[in-house]
C-alpha positions as a Markdown table, in Angstrom:
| # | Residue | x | y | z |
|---|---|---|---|---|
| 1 | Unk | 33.8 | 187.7 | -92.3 |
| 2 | Unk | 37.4 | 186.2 | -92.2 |
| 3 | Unk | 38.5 | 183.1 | -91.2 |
| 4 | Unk | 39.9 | 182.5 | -87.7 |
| 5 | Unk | 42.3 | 180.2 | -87.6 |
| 6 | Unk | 43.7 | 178.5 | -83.8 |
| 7 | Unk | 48.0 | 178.5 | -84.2 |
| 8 | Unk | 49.9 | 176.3 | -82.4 |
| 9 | Unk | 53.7 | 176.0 | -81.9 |
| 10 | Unk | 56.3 | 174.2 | -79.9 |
| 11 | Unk | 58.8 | 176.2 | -78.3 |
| 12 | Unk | 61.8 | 175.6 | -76.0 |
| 13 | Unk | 61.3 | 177.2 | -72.3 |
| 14 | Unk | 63.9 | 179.2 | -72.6 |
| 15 | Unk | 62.8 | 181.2 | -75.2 |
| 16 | Unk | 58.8 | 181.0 | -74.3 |
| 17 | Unk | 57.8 | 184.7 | -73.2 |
| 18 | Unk | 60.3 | 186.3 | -76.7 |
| 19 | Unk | 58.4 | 184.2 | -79.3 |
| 20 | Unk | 55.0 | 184.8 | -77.7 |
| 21 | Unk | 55.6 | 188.5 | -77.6 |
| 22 | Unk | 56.6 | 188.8 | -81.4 |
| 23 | Unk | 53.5 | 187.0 | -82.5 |
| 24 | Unk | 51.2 | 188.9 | -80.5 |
| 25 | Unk | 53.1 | 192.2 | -81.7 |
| 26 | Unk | 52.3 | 190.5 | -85.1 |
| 27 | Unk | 48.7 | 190.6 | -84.6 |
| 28 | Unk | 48.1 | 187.0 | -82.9 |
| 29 | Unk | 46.0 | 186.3 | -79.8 |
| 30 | Unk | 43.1 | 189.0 | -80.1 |
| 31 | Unk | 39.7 | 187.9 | -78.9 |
| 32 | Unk | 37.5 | 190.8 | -79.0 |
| 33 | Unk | 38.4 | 193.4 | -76.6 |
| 34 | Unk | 41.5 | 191.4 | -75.3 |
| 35 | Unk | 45.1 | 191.3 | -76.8 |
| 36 | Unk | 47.8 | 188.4 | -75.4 |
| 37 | Unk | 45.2 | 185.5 | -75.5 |
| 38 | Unk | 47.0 | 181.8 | -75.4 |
| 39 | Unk | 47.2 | 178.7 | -74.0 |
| 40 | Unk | 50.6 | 177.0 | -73.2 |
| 41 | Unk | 51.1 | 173.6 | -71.4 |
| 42 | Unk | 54.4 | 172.8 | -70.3 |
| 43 | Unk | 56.2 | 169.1 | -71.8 |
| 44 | Unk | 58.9 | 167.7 | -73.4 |
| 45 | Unk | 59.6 | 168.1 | -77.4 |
| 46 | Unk | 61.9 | 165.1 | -79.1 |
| 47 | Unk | 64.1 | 165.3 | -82.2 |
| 48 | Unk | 67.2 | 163.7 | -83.8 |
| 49 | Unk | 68.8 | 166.2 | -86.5 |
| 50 | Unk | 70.0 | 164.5 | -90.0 |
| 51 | Unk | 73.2 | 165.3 | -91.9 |
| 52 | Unk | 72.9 | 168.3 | -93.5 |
| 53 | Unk | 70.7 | 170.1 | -90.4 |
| 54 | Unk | 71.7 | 173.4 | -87.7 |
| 55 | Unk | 70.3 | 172.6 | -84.8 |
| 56 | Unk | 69.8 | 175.1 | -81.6 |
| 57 | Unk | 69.9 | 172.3 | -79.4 |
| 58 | Unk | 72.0 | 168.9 | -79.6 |
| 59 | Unk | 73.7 | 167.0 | -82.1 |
| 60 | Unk | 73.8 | 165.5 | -85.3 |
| 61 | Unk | 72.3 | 161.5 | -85.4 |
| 62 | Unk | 71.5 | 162.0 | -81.6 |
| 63 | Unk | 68.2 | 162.4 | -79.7 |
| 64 | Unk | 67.3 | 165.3 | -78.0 |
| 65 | Unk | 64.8 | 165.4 | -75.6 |
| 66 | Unk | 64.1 | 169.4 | -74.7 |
| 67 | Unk | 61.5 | 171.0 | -72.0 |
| 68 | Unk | 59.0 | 172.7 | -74.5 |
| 69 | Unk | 55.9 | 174.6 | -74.5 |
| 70 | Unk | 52.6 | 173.8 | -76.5 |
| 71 | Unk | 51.4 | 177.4 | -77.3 |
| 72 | Unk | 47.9 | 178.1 | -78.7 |
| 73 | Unk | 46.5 | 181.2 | -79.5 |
| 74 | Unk | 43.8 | 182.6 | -82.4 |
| 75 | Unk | 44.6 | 184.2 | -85.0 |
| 76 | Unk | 42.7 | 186.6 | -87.8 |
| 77 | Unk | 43.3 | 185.7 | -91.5 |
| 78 | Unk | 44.7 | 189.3 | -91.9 |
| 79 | Unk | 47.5 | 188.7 | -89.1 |
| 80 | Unk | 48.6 | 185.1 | -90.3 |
| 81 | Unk | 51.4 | 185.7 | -92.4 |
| 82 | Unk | 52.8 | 188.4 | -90.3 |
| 83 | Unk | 52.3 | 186.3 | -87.4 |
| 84 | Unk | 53.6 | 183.3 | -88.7 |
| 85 | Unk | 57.1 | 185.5 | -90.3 |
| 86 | Unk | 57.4 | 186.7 | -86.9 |
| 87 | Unk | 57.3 | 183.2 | -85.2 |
| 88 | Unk | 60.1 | 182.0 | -87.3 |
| 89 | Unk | 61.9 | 185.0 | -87.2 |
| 90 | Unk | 61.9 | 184.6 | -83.1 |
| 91 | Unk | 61.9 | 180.8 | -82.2 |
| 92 | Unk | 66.0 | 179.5 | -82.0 |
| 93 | Unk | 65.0 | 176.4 | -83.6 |
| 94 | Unk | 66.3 | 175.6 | -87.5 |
| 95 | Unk | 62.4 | 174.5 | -87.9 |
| 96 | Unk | 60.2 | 175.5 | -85.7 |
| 97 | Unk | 56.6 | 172.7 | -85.3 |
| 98 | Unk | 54.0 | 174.5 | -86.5 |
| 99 | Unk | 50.2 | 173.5 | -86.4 |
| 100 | Unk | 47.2 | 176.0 | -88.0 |
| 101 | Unk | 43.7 | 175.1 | -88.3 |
| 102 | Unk | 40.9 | 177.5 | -89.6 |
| 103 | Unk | 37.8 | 177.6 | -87.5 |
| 104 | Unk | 34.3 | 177.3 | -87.8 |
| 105 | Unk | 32.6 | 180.4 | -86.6 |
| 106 | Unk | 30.6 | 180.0 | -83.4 |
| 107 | Unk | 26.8 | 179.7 | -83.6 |
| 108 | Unk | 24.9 | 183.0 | -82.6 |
| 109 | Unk | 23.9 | 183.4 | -79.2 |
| 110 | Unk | 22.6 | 180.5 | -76.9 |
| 111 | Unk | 19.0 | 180.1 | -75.4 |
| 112 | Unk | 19.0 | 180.3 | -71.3 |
């Protein structure tokens, strides 16, 4: 069995639904006989970018406060690194926030 692994990424409203779509077309958000599985809550990312940075959004030494989304979805060992290519490849920001944790498999079935 491979490892299962729950993604997470920060992404500006404006481009929510275009990053989303290339990581499920990537493989992302599957959960047995389902395909475009997430989560997303609605809040506000913060950044300054240093000398030397590109950013999407604002300017150089200044804060930037941006409505985001918090994304979730699962994703299958096999489908990470295409996933994850097509995240960055996607998302308008220089460095896109990334979390990935690998889960523990669920225990068999329940007693009723």
């Amino acid at each position: 069995m491979s490892t299962v692994y729950k993604l997470c990424f920060y992404v500006p409203a404006s481009h929510l639904e275009e990053v989303k779509q290339a990581v499920f077309a990537a493989g992302a958000g599957r959960i047995g006989n389902y395909d475009c599985c997430a989560f997303q809550v609605a809040g506000e990312g913060q950044f300054r970018p240093l000398d030397g940075s590109r950013p999407f959004i604002g300017q150089q030494g200044e804060i930037e406060r941006v409505p985001e989304y918090r994304v979730e979805m699962i994703c299958e060992e096999n489908a990470l690194r295409p996933a994850l290519a097509a995240l960055r490849l996607a998302h308008p920001y220089e460095e896109p926030a990334i979390d990935l944790w690998p889960l523990a498999p669920l225990p068999g079935p329940l007693p009723e």
